[in-house]
PDB file of C-alpha atoms in Angstrom:
ATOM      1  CA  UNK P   1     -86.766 118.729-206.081  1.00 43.00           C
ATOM      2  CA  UNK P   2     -88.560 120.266-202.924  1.00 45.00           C
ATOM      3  CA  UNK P   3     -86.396 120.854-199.825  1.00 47.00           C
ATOM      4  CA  UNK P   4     -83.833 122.688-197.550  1.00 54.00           C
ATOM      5  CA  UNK P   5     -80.620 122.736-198.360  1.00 56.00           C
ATOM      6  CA  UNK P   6     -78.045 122.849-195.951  1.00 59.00           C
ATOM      7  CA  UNK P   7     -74.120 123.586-196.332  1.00 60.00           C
ATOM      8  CA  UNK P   8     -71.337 122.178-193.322  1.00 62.00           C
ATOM      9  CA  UNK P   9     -67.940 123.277-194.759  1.00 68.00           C
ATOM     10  CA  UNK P  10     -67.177 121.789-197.890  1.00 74.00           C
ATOM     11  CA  UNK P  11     -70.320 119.073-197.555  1.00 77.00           C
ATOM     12  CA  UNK P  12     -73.859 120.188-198.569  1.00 79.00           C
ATOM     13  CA  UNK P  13     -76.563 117.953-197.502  1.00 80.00           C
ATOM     14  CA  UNK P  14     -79.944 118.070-198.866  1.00 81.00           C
ATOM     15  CA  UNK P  15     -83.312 117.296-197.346  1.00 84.00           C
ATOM     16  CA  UNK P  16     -85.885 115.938-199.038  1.00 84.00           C
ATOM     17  CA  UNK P  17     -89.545 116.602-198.274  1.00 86.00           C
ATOM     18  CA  UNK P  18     -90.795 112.684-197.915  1.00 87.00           C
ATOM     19  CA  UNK P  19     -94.488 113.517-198.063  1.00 88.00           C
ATOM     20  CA  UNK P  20     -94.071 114.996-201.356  1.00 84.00           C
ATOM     21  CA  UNK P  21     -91.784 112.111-202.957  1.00 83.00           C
ATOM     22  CA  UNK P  22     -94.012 109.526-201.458  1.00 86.00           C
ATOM     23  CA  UNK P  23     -97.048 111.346-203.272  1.00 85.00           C
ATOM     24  CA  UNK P  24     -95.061 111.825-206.543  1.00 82.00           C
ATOM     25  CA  UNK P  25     -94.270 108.010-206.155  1.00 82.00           C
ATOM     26  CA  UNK P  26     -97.802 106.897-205.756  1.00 83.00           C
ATOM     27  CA  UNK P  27     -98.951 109.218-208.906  1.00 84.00           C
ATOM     28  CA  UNK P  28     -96.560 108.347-211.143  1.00 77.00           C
ATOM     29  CA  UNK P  29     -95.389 111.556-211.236  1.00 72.00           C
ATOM     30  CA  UNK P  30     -91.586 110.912-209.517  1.00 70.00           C
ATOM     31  CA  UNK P  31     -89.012 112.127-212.082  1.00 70.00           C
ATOM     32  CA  UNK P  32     -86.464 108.716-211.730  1.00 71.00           C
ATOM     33  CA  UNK P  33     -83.207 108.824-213.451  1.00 76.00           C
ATOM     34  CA  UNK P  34     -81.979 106.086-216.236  1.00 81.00           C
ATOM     35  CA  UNK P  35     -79.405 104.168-215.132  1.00 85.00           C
ATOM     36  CA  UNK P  36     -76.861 101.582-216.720  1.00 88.00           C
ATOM     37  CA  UNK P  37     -76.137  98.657-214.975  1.00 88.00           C
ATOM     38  CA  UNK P  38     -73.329  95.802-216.506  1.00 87.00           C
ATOM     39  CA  UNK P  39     -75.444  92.310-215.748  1.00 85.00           C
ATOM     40  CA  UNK P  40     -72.849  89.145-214.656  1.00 84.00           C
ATOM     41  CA  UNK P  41     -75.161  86.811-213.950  1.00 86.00           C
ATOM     42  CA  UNK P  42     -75.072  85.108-216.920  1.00 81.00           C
ATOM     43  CA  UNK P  43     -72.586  82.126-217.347  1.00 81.00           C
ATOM     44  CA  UNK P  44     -69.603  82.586-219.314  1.00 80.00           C
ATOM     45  CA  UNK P  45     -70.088  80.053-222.034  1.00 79.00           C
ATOM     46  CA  UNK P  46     -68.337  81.615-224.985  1.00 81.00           C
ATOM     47  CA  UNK P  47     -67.081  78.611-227.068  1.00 83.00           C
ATOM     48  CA  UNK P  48     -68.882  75.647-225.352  1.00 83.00           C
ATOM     49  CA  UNK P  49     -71.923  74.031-227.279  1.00 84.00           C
ATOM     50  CA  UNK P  50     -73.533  72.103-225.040  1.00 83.00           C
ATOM     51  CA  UNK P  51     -75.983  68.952-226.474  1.00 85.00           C
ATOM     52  CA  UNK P  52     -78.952  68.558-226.733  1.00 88.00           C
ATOM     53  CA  UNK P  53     -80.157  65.113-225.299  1.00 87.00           C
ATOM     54  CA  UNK P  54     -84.106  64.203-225.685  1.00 87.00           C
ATOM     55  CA  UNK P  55     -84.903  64.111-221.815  1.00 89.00           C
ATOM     56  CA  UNK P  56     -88.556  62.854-222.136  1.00 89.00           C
ATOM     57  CA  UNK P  57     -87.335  60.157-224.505  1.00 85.00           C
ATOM     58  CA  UNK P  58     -84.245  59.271-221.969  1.00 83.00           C
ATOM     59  CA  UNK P  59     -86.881  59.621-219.053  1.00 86.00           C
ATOM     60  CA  UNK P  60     -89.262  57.018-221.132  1.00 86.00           C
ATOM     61  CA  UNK P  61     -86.343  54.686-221.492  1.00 83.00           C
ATOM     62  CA  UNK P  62     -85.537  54.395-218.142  1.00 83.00           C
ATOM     63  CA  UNK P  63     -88.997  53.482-216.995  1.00 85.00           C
ATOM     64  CA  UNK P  64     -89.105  50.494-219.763  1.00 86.00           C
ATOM     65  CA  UNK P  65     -86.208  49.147-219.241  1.00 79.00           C
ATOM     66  CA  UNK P  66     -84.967  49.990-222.783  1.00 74.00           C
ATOM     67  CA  UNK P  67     -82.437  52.601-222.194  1.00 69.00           C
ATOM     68  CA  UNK P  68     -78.843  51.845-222.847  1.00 71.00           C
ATOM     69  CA  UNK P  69     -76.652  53.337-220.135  1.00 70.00           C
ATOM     70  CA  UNK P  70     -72.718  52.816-219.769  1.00 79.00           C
ATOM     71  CA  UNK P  71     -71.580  50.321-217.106  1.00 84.00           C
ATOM     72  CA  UNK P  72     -69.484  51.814-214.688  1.00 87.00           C
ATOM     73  CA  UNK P  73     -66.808  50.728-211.855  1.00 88.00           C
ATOM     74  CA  UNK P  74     -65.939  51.974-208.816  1.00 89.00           C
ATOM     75  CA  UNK P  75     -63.583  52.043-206.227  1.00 88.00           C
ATOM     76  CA  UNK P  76     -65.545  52.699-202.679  1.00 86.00           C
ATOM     77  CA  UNK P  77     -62.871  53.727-200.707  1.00 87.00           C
ATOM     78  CA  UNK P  78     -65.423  55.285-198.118  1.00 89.00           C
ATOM     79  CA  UNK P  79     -64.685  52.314-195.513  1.00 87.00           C
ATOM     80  CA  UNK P  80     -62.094  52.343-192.903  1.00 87.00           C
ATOM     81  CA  UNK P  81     -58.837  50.226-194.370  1.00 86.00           C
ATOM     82  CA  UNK P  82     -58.337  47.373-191.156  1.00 88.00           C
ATOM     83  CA  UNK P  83     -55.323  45.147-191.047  1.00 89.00           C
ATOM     84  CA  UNK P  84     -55.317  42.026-188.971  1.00 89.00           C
ATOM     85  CA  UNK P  85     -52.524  40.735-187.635  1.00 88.00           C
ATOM     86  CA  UNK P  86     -51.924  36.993-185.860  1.00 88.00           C
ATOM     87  CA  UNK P  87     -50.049  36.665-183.110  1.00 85.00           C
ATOM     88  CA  UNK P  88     -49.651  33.704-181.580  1.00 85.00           C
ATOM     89  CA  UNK P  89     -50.948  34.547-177.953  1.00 85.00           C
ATOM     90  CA  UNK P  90     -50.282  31.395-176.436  1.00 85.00           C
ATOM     91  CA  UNK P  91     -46.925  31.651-177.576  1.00 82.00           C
ATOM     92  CA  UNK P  92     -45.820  35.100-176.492  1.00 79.00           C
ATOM     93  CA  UNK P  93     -47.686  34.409-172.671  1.00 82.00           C
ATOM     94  CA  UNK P  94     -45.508  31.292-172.541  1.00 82.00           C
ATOM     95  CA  UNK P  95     -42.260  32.929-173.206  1.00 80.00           C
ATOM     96  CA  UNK P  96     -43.365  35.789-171.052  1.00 80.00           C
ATOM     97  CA  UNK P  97     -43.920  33.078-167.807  1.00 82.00           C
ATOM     98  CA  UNK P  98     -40.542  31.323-168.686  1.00 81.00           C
ATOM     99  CA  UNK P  99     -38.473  34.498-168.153  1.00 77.00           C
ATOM    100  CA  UNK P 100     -37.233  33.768-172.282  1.00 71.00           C
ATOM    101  CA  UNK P 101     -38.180  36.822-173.909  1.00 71.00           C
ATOM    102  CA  UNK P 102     -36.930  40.698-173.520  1.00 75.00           C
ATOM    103  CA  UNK P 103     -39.583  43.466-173.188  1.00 75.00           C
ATOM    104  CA  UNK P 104     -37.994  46.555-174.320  1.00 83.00           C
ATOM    105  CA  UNK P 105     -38.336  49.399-171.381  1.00 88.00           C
ATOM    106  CA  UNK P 106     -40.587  51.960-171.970  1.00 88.00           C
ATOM    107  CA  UNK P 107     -39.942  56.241-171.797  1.00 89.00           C
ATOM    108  CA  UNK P 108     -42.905  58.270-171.191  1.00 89.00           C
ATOM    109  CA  UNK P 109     -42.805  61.908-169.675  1.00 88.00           C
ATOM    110  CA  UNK P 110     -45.413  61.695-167.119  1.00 85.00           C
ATOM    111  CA  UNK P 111     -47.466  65.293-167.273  1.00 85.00           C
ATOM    112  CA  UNK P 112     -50.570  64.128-164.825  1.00 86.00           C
ATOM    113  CA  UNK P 113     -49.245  64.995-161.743  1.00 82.00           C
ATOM    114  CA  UNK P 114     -49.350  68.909-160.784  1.00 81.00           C
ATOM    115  CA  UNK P 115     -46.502  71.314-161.520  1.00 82.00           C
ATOM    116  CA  UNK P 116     -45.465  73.071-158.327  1.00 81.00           C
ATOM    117  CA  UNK P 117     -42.728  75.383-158.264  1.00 84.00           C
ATOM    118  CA  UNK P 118     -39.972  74.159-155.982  1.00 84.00           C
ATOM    119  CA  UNK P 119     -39.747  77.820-154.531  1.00 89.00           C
ATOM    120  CA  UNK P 120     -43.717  77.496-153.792  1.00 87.00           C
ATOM    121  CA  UNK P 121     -44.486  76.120-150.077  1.00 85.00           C
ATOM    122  CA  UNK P 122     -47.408  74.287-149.724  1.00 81.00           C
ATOM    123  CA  UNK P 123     -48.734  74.618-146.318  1.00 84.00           C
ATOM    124  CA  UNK P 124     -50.618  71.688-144.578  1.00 86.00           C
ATOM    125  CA  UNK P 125     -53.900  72.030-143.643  1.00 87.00           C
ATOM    126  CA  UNK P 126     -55.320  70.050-140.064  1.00 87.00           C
ATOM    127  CA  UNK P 127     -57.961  68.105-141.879  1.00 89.00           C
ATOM    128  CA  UNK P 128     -59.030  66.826-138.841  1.00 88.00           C
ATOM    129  CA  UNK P 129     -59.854  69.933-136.640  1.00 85.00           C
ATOM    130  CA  UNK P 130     -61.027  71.450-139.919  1.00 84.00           C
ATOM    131  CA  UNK P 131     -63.710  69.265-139.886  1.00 86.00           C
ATOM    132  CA  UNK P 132     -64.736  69.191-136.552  1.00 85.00           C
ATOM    133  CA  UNK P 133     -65.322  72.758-137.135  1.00 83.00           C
ATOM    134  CA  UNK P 134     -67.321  72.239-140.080  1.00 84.00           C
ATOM    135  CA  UNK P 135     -69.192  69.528-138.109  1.00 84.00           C
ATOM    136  CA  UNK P 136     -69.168  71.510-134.894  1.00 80.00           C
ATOM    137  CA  UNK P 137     -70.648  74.952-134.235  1.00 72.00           C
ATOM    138  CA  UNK P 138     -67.653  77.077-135.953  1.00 60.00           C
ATOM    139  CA  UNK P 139     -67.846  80.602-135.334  1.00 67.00           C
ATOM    140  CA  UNK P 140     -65.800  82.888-138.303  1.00 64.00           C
TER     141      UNK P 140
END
């Protein structure tokens, strides 16, 4: 351990002389400490026993056509679920044209149109003489 120590208040901060650890690295020679580490990588599989199936053979069964392998069913619900329903069109446009049948009158809360305050004056603008200036030779 080859280096300057240095001490700010309560910290003390040693340097380490890199040439020399990179040589004692390179020989060998670089005193490294044991450590313990706790490995959890591995699965936690207390009390499961897993079987043992004879993949080669299963493999070989496949390919001949020998293998015996459960029949299953299932329910694709993956596509979109479409209802049709009739109407009678030529029905409905003939009681429409007679005047017989009731439409019921529709609400809706128009939000296209732009919301001005009423306090807010809008000033109009001479589009006309605006532009013949812009077609003209306008001077700002």
């Amino acid at each position: 351990s080859s280096g300057i120590n240095a001490e700010y208040g309560s910290v003390k901060i040693k340097k380490i002389d890199r040439k020399a650890m990179l040589e004692g690295i390179s020989t060998g020679n670089q005193g490294l400490k044991h450590t313990e580490t706790v490995d959890k990588s591995a699965a936690n599989v207390a009390g499961v026993k897993i079987k043992k199936i004879d993949r080669k053979g299963l493999l070989d069964g496949i390919e001949s056509g020998d293998s015996k392998l459960k029949k299953t069913e299932t329910v694709d619900k993956s596509g979109p679920k479409i209802t049709v329903k009739k109407v009678d069109a030529a029905g409905v446009v003939g009681e429409l044209s007679k005047g017989e049948m009731k439409l019921k009158k529709a609400e809706t809360v128009d939000k296209s149109g732009p919301m001005v305050d009423k306090s807010i004056k809008v000033k109009k603008i001479d589009r006309q003489g605006l532009l013949k200036d812009i077609q003209g030779d306008a001077k700002l």
